[in-house]
Amino acid sequence: MPLLVKDYTWTQTETTVYISVPLKGIKPAKVDVLCTDEFLKVSYPPFLFEVFFSEPVNEEKSVAKLGNGSAVFTLPKRREGLWEKLSRDVDRDRQREIREEAILKTQSKAAERSKAKAAKIQQEKKYTLETMMKLEGEERERIQRMKDEECARATAELEAWKKEKQRRMAEEEKEAQRRVQGTSVQIHKQPIRRKPEEGAQSSSRTKGQIPSGKQDKQKDLPAPRSAGCIKISFTPRVFPTALRESRVPEEEEVLIWLRKQAEARRAASADLAQLDDLKEEEKNPDWLKDKGDHFFRTGNYQAAVNAYDLAIKLNRSIPALFSNRAACHLKLRNLHKAIGDSSRALELLTPAVADNAAARLKAHVRRGTAFCELELYVEGLQDYQVALKIDPDNQDLRADADKIREMVQGTIPSS
């Protein structure tokens, strides 16, 4: 049974009523106020204050201040004038009706405020979306204008180059024609001279004679080599097992993987001329990978990322560099970068053979973890399922996959 508060005070003017209710040591956070035009209730267990106004008040403009050990209410009157008393006598049934009406009215107003707030939030979201779409549209138009301008400039340069080339070709043709015409004129101008018959006979006699020195040189020259074709054949590989037990496809995939690894160790995709200030060992991707692994073990993830970055600049064909950098990005919460590096590592880890199973398992788990951190549980579950196919006996992996599956099905909340 609540204790009714009787030691309240009230004053009034022609337009306003002031009520002061003592809180009796109760904290303001535990005070519940319910006010309508004809009813005021202040509940702070075990105390209760109720008043049924003799005249209606303006609830919308009423103000309540809680603090300093009391609750002060400022209630504007609906009609100006002085009241004879604050409360009026009401029977129990009417009091119950007034209380129920006050509760329903308060609930209705709370629902209206909630709807208005939701509508306002929806309107703000709509406005934000429209603004973003407008900005994106303007950005697309700006980029398209830049592309059109660049295309027009390139086309103009190409046309100018074609015209310049045609002009040069025309000038060269004219120059060649002038040269041909000049030589033909000189030929026509030269007189035709006839040699005497003796000179002709002597020339005919000497034409078939070759100096002795030249003859000796011709004798010393070796005979030309005869052309031929050399056929090369390779011995086919013979497997020690019978054909029905042969694992030729698997062995071919292993050979492809080993060749890719050998090519990755020899490849150097970076311009070493830009890395002259580095030490000799710092230009070795394997040394940089070991350095990044050391930084990762000591918790210096950003330094590990920097080491892997430089190693990848030197050689972009080593999958372990991308997979390890994905692990660093997971620690640094760079989730999209972790997904990109894991995907690149899986692209390099092809074909799928037993030698790279452990590396593929790590890449799938890291990409799946990044997806789950982004709340993309379906994509994360797919990576965990692939990892389980690689290592079906891994109980920790199976437990994580089951937990993600429950999140996808909605049986447990996402953490």
mmCIF file of N, CA and C in Angstrom, residues 130-222:
data_model
loop_
_atom_site.group_PDB
_atom_site.id
_atom_site.type_symbol
_atom_site.label_atom_id
_atom_site.label_comp_id
_atom_site.label_asym_id
_atom_site.label_seq_id
_atom_site.Cartn_x
_atom_site.Cartn_y
_atom_site.Cartn_z
ATOM 1 N N GLU A 130 18.785 10.500 -51.047
ATOM 2 C CA GLU A 130 18.634 11.328 -52.245
ATOM 3 C C GLU A 130 19.850 12.234 -52.438
ATOM 4 N N THR A 131 20.351 12.783 -51.321
ATOM 5 C CA THR A 131 21.539 13.639 -51.429
ATOM 6 C C THR A 131 22.739 12.852 -51.919
ATOM 7 N N MET A 132 22.926 11.633 -51.373
ATOM 8 C CA MET A 132 24.051 10.802 -51.814
ATOM 9 C C MET A 132 23.916 10.428 -53.278
ATOM 10 N N MET A 133 22.688 10.074 -53.685
ATOM 11 C CA MET A 133 22.472 9.730 -55.092
ATOM 12 C C MET A 133 22.746 10.931 -55.997
ATOM 13 N N LYS A 134 22.328 12.106 -55.523
ATOM 14 C CA LYS A 134 22.586 13.311 -56.307
ATOM 15 C C LYS A 134 24.076 13.580 -56.428
ATOM 16 N N LEU A 135 24.786 13.448 -55.298
ATOM 17 C CA LEU A 135 26.240 13.667 -55.324
ATOM 18 C C LEU A 135 26.933 12.637 -56.209
ATOM 19 N N GLU A 136 26.487 11.368 -56.091
ATOM 20 C CA GLU A 136 27.089 10.332 -56.933
ATOM 21 C C GLU A 136 26.793 10.590 -58.403
ATOM 22 N N GLY A 137 25.561 11.048 -58.698
ATOM 23 C CA GLY A 137 25.235 11.383 -60.076
ATOM 24 C C GLY A 137 26.109 12.503 -60.610
ATOM 25 N N GLU A 138 26.292 13.536 -59.779
ATOM 26 C CA GLU A 138 27.165 14.632 -60.198
ATOM 27 C C GLU A 138 28.595 14.162 -60.391
ATOM 28 N N GLU A 139 29.040 13.265 -59.487
ATOM 29 C CA GLU A 139 30.405 12.746 -59.634
ATOM 30 C C GLU A 139 30.545 11.923 -60.906
ATOM 31 N N ARG A 140 29.528 11.103 -61.200
ATOM 32 C CA ARG A 140 29.569 10.324 -62.452
ATOM 33 C C ARG A 140 29.577 11.238 -63.668
ATOM 34 N N GLU A 141 28.741 12.284 -63.614
ATOM 35 C CA GLU A 141 28.727 13.211 -64.738
ATOM 36 C C GLU A 141 30.076 13.913 -64.900
ATOM 37 N N ARG A 142 30.691 14.266 -63.759
ATOM 38 C CA ARG A 142 32.006 14.922 -63.840
ATOM 39 C C ARG A 142 33.054 13.983 -64.443
ATOM 40 N N ILE A 143 33.018 12.711 -63.979
ATOM 41 C CA ILE A 143 33.973 11.736 -64.515
ATOM 42 C C ILE A 143 33.723 11.495 -66.000
ATOM 43 N N GLN A 144 32.419 11.431 -66.367
ATOM 44 C CA GLN A 144 32.107 11.222 -67.786
ATOM 45 C C GLN A 144 32.572 12.408 -68.630
ATOM 46 N N ARG A 145 32.407 13.626 -68.092
ATOM 47 C CA ARG A 145 32.901 14.795 -68.822
ATOM 48 C C ARG A 145 34.411 14.733 -68.987
ATOM 49 N N MET A 146 35.096 14.336 -67.929
ATOM 50 C CA MET A 146 36.546 14.214 -68.027
ATOM 51 C C MET A 146 36.941 13.173 -69.062
ATOM 52 N N LYS A 147 36.194 12.037 -69.062
ATOM 53 C CA LYS A 147 36.484 10.999 -70.057
ATOM 54 C C LYS A 147 36.232 11.515 -71.471
ATOM 55 N N ASP A 148 35.095 12.220 -71.651
ATOM 56 C CA ASP A 148 34.788 12.750 -72.987
ATOM 57 C C ASP A 148 35.838 13.756 -73.429
ATOM 58 N N GLU A 149 36.246 14.632 -72.494
ATOM 59 C CA GLU A 149 37.272 15.612 -72.849
ATOM 60 C C GLU A 149 38.588 14.938 -73.195
ATOM 61 N N GLU A 150 38.951 13.930 -72.394
ATOM 62 C CA GLU A 150 40.199 13.223 -72.671
ATOM 63 C C GLU A 150 40.111 12.469 -73.994
ATOM 64 N N CYS A 151 38.945 11.862 -74.262
ATOM 65 C CA CYS A 151 38.760 11.156 -75.534
ATOM 66 C C CYS A 151 38.830 12.120 -76.709
ATOM 67 N N ALA A 152 38.177 13.290 -76.546
ATOM 68 C CA ALA A 152 38.220 14.280 -77.627
ATOM 69 C C ALA A 152 39.647 14.779 -77.855
ATOM 70 N N ARG A 153 40.380 14.993 -76.745
ATOM 71 C CA ARG A 153 41.763 15.461 -76.891
ATOM 72 C C ARG A 153 42.629 14.413 -77.578
ATOM 73 N N ALA A 154 42.459 13.139 -77.164
ATOM 74 C CA ALA A 154 43.238 12.071 -77.789
ATOM 75 C C ALA A 154 42.882 11.918 -79.265
ATOM 76 N N THR A 155 41.564 12.053 -79.570
ATOM 77 C CA THR A 155 41.147 11.954 -80.975
ATOM 78 C C THR A 155 41.735 13.088 -81.796
ATOM 79 N N ALA A 156 41.729 14.300 -81.225
ATOM 80 C CA ALA A 156 42.308 15.436 -81.947
ATOM 81 C C ALA A 156 43.807 15.232 -82.167
ATOM 82 N N GLU A 157 44.507 14.741 -81.146
ATOM 83 C CA GLU A 157 45.934 14.487 -81.316
ATOM 84 C C GLU A 157 46.182 13.413 -82.362
ATOM 85 N N LEU A 158 45.328 12.367 -82.371
ATOM 86 C CA LEU A 158 45.487 11.314 -83.373
ATOM 87 C C LEU A 158 45.248 11.855 -84.780
ATOM 88 N N GLU A 159 44.209 12.672 -84.933
ATOM 89 C CA GLU A 159 43.929 13.249 -86.252
ATOM 90 C C GLU A 159 45.061 14.165 -86.696
ATOM 91 N N ALA A 160 45.585 14.954 -85.746
ATOM 92 C CA ALA A 160 46.709 15.827 -86.103
ATOM 93 C C ALA A 160 47.932 15.014 -86.507
ATOM 94 N N TRP A 161 48.155 13.902 -85.778
ATOM 95 C CA TRP A 161 49.284 13.048 -86.142
ATOM 96 C C TRP A 161 49.098 12.422 -87.520
ATOM 97 N N LYS A 162 47.872 11.990 -87.825
ATOM 98 C CA LYS A 162 47.601 11.418 -89.158
ATOM 99 C C LYS A 162 47.834 12.448 -90.255
ATOM 100 N N LYS A 163 47.346 13.669 -90.033
ATOM 101 C CA LYS A 163 47.541 14.714 -91.039
ATOM 102 C C LYS A 163 49.019 15.022 -91.229
ATOM 103 N N GLU A 164 49.751 15.098 -90.101
ATOM 104 C CA GLU A 164 51.186 15.366 -90.192
ATOM 105 C C GLU A 164 51.899 14.237 -90.936
ATOM 106 N N LYS A 165 51.489 12.985 -90.655
ATOM 107 C CA LYS A 165 52.100 11.856 -91.344
ATOM 108 C C LYS A 165 51.788 11.885 -92.829
ATOM 109 N N GLN A 166 50.534 12.185 -93.171
ATOM 110 C CA GLN A 166 50.167 12.286 -94.594
ATOM 111 C C GLN A 166 50.942 13.403 -95.270
ATOM 112 N N ARG A 167 51.112 14.522 -94.564
ATOM 113 C CA ARG A 167 51.864 15.631 -95.171
ATOM 114 C C ARG A 167 53.314 15.233 -95.419
ATOM 115 N N ARG A 168 53.914 14.549 -94.443
ATOM 116 C CA ARG A 168 55.304 14.122 -94.620
ATOM 117 C C ARG A 168 55.430 13.116 -95.747
ATOM 118 N N MET A 169 54.478 12.182 -95.810
ATOM 119 C CA MET A 169 54.521 11.196 -96.895
ATOM 120 C C MET A 169 54.376 11.867 -98.252
ATOM 121 N N ALA A 170 53.480 12.891 -98.331
ATOM 122 C CA ALA A 170 53.319 13.608 -99.597
ATOM 123 C C ALA A 170 54.601 14.346 -99.973
ATOM 124 N N GLU A 171 55.250 14.966 -98.965
ATOM 125 C CA GLU A 171 56.509 15.660 -99.253
ATOM 126 C C GLU A 171 57.592 14.690 -99.692
ATOM 127 N N GLU A 172 57.632 13.508 -99.023
ATOM 128 C CA GLU A 172 58.627 12.508 -99.428
ATOM 129 C C GLU A 172 58.362 12.003 -100.837
ATOM 130 N N GLU A 173 57.098 11.795 -101.186
ATOM 131 C CA GLU A 173 56.774 11.353 -102.552
ATOM 132 C C GLU A 173 57.164 12.410 -103.577
ATOM 133 N N LYS A 174 56.883 13.681 -103.263
ATOM 134 C CA LYS A 174 57.280 14.759 -104.190
ATOM 135 C C LYS A 174 58.788 14.818 -104.336
ATOM 136 N N GLU A 175 59.498 14.680 -103.221
ATOM 137 C CA GLU A 175 60.957 14.705 -103.266
ATOM 138 C C GLU A 175 61.494 13.546 -104.093
ATOM 139 N N ALA A 176 60.876 12.343 -103.912
ATOM 140 C CA ALA A 176 61.313 11.185 -104.696
ATOM 141 C C ALA A 176 61.043 11.396 -106.183
ATOM 142 N N GLN A 177 59.871 11.974 -106.502
ATOM 143 C CA GLN A 177 59.565 12.246 -107.915
ATOM 144 C C GLN A 177 60.540 13.245 -108.504
ATOM 145 N N ARG A 178 60.914 14.282 -107.733
ATOM 146 C CA ARG A 178 61.894 15.258 -108.238
ATOM 147 C C ARG A 178 63.247 14.594 -108.501
ATOM 148 N N ARG A 179 63.628 13.687 -107.582
ATOM 149 C CA ARG A 179 64.901 13.001 -107.782
ATOM 150 C C ARG A 179 64.862 12.110 -109.025
ATOM 151 N N VAL A 180 63.759 11.391 -109.212
ATOM 152 C CA VAL A 180 63.628 10.524 -110.387
ATOM 153 C C VAL A 180 63.653 11.342 -111.668
ATOM 154 N N GLN A 181 62.934 12.453 -111.681
ATOM 155 C CA GLN A 181 62.925 13.314 -112.865
ATOM 156 C C GLN A 181 64.312 13.878 -113.145
ATOM 157 N N GLY A 182 65.053 14.264 -112.074
ATOM 158 C CA GLY A 182 66.399 14.795 -112.265
ATOM 159 C C GLY A 182 67.347 13.767 -112.846
ATOM 160 N N THR A 183 67.282 12.526 -112.358
ATOM 161 C CA THR A 183 68.168 11.478 -112.899
ATOM 162 C C THR A 183 67.815 11.131 -114.330
ATOM 163 N N SER A 184 66.512 11.125 -114.666
ATOM 164 C CA SER A 184 66.122 10.816 -116.056
ATOM 165 C C SER A 184 66.603 11.896 -117.007
ATOM 166 N N VAL A 185 66.571 13.156 -116.579
ATOM 167 C CA VAL A 185 67.051 14.244 -117.441
ATOM 168 C C VAL A 185 68.553 14.111 -117.677
ATOM 169 N N GLN A 186 69.315 13.740 -116.619
ATOM 170 C CA GLN A 186 70.755 13.577 -116.778
ATOM 171 C C GLN A 186 71.085 12.427 -117.724
ATOM 172 N N ILE A 187 70.312 11.371 -117.658
ATOM 173 C CA ILE A 187 70.563 10.230 -118.563
ATOM 174 C C ILE A 187 70.327 10.634 -120.006
ATOM 175 N N HIS A 188 69.275 11.392 -120.275
ATOM 176 C CA HIS A 188 68.986 11.820 -121.651
ATOM 177 C C HIS A 188 70.061 12.781 -122.164
ATOM 178 N N LYS A 189 70.640 13.567 -121.250
ATOM 179 C CA LYS A 189 71.637 14.542 -121.683
ATOM 180 C C LYS A 189 72.998 13.928 -121.974
ATOM 181 N N GLN A 190 73.324 12.748 -121.393
ATOM 182 C CA GLN A 190 74.640 12.147 -121.625
ATOM 183 C C GLN A 190 74.753 11.650 -123.070
ATOM 184 N N PRO A 191 75.866 11.969 -123.782
ATOM 185 C CA PRO A 191 76.043 11.515 -125.180
ATOM 186 C C PRO A 191 76.376 10.033 -125.230
ATOM 187 N N ILE A 192 76.022 9.403 -126.273
ATOM 188 C CA ILE A 192 76.304 7.979 -126.503
ATOM 189 C C ILE A 192 77.646 7.865 -127.215
ATOM 190 N N ARG A 193 78.611 7.237 -126.545
ATOM 191 C CA ARG A 193 79.952 7.096 -127.099
ATOM 192 C C ARG A 193 80.177 5.650 -127.518
ATOM 193 N N ARG A 194 80.700 5.489 -128.743
ATOM 194 C CA ARG A 194 80.995 4.163 -129.263
ATOM 195 C C ARG A 194 82.485 3.914 -129.163
ATOM 196 N N LYS A 195 82.848 2.773 -128.561
ATOM 197 C CA LYS A 195 84.254 2.412 -128.429
ATOM 198 C C LYS A 195 84.749 1.756 -129.727
ATOM 199 N N PRO A 196 86.012 1.884 -129.999
ATOM 200 C CA PRO A 196 86.555 1.205 -131.194
ATOM 201 C C PRO A 196 86.488 -0.299 -131.028
ATOM 202 N N GLU A 197 86.539 -0.984 -132.186
ATOM 203 C CA GLU A 197 86.379 -2.427 -132.185
ATOM 204 C C GLU A 197 87.503 -3.119 -131.448
ATOM 205 N N GLU A 198 88.690 -2.518 -131.516
ATOM 206 C CA GLU A 198 89.799 -3.165 -130.826
ATOM 207 C C GLU A 198 89.578 -3.131 -129.315
ATOM 208 N N GLY A 199 89.137 -2.005 -128.855
ATOM 209 C CA GLY A 199 88.868 -1.930 -127.410
ATOM 210 C C GLY A 199 87.834 -2.933 -126.985
ATOM 211 N N ALA A 200 86.828 -3.126 -127.858
ATOM 212 C CA ALA A 200 85.787 -4.095 -127.536
ATOM 213 C C ALA A 200 86.338 -5.496 -127.507
ATOM 214 N N GLN A 201 87.228 -5.803 -128.512
ATOM 215 C CA GLN A 201 87.806 -7.147 -128.545
ATOM 216 C C GLN A 201 88.694 -7.388 -127.346
ATOM 217 N N SER A 202 89.512 -6.360 -126.990
ATOM 218 C CA SER A 202 90.389 -6.551 -125.835
ATOM 219 C C SER A 202 89.588 -6.723 -124.554
ATOM 220 N N SER A 203 88.490 -5.973 -124.490
ATOM 221 C CA SER A 203 87.662 -6.120 -123.279
ATOM 222 C C SER A 203 87.025 -7.479 -123.226
ATOM 223 N N SER A 204 86.629 -8.032 -124.397
ATOM 224 C CA SER A 204 86.025 -9.354 -124.418
ATOM 225 C C SER A 204 87.029 -10.422 -124.048
ATOM 226 N N ARG A 205 88.300 -10.175 -124.405
ATOM 227 C CA ARG A 205 89.311 -11.155 -124.041
ATOM 228 C C ARG A 205 89.599 -11.118 -122.541
ATOM 229 N N THR A 206 89.679 -9.902 -122.028
ATOM 230 C CA THR A 206 90.014 -9.800 -120.600
ATOM 231 C C THR A 206 88.833 -10.070 -119.680
ATOM 232 N N LYS A 207 87.607 -10.094 -120.235
ATOM 233 C CA LYS A 207 86.427 -10.295 -119.387
ATOM 234 C C LYS A 207 86.436 -11.671 -118.737
ATOM 235 N N GLY A 208 86.865 -12.668 -119.390
ATOM 236 C CA GLY A 208 86.854 -14.027 -118.844
ATOM 237 C C GLY A 208 88.048 -14.349 -117.998
ATOM 238 N N GLN A 209 89.036 -13.460 -117.905
ATOM 239 C CA GLN A 209 90.240 -13.711 -117.123
ATOM 240 C C GLN A 209 90.053 -13.193 -115.701
ATOM 241 N N ILE A 210 90.538 -13.964 -114.674
ATOM 242 C CA ILE A 210 90.463 -13.602 -113.267
ATOM 243 C C ILE A 210 91.871 -13.555 -112.727
ATOM 244 N N PRO A 211 92.204 -12.553 -111.935
ATOM 245 C CA PRO A 211 93.561 -12.494 -111.368
ATOM 246 C C PRO A 211 93.865 -13.740 -110.566
ATOM 247 N N SER A 212 95.170 -14.109 -110.560
ATOM 248 C CA SER A 212 95.607 -15.332 -109.878
ATOM 249 C C SER A 212 95.379 -15.272 -108.381
ATOM 250 N N GLY A 213 95.549 -14.073 -107.757
ATOM 251 C CA GLY A 213 95.332 -13.943 -106.304
ATOM 252 C C GLY A 213 93.916 -14.268 -105.912
ATOM 253 N N LYS A 214 92.949 -13.800 -106.736
ATOM 254 C CA LYS A 214 91.557 -14.097 -106.438
ATOM 255 C C LYS A 214 91.254 -15.569 -106.615
ATOM 256 N N GLN A 215 91.898 -16.197 -107.604
ATOM 257 C CA GLN A 215 91.674 -17.625 -107.791
ATOM 258 C C GLN A 215 92.146 -18.414 -106.590
ATOM 259 N N ASP A 216 93.318 -18.041 -106.002
ATOM 260 C CA ASP A 216 93.831 -18.754 -104.840
ATOM 261 C C ASP A 216 92.879 -18.620 -103.647
ATOM 262 N N LYS A 217 92.314 -17.380 -103.482
ATOM 263 C CA LYS A 217 91.385 -17.193 -102.375
ATOM 264 C C LYS A 217 90.137 -18.054 -102.544
ATOM 265 N N GLN A 218 89.650 -18.152 -103.770
ATOM 266 C CA GLN A 218 88.466 -18.971 -103.995
ATOM 267 C C GLN A 218 88.733 -20.441 -103.708
ATOM 268 N N LYS A 219 89.960 -20.900 -103.990
ATOM 269 C CA LYS A 219 90.275 -22.297 -103.715
ATOM 270 C C LYS A 219 90.314 -22.575 -102.215
ATOM 271 N N ASP A 220 90.732 -21.566 -101.396
ATOM 272 C CA ASP A 220 90.829 -21.762 -99.953
ATOM 273 C C ASP A 220 89.478 -21.807 -99.259
ATOM 274 N N LEU A 221 88.419 -21.249 -99.867
ATOM 275 C CA LEU A 221 87.101 -21.219 -99.216
ATOM 276 C C LEU A 221 86.527 -22.610 -99.074
ATOM 277 N N PRO A 222 85.912 -22.968 -97.899
ATOM 278 C CA PRO A 222 85.306 -24.299 -97.734
ATOM 279 C C PRO A 222 84.005 -24.410 -98.515
#
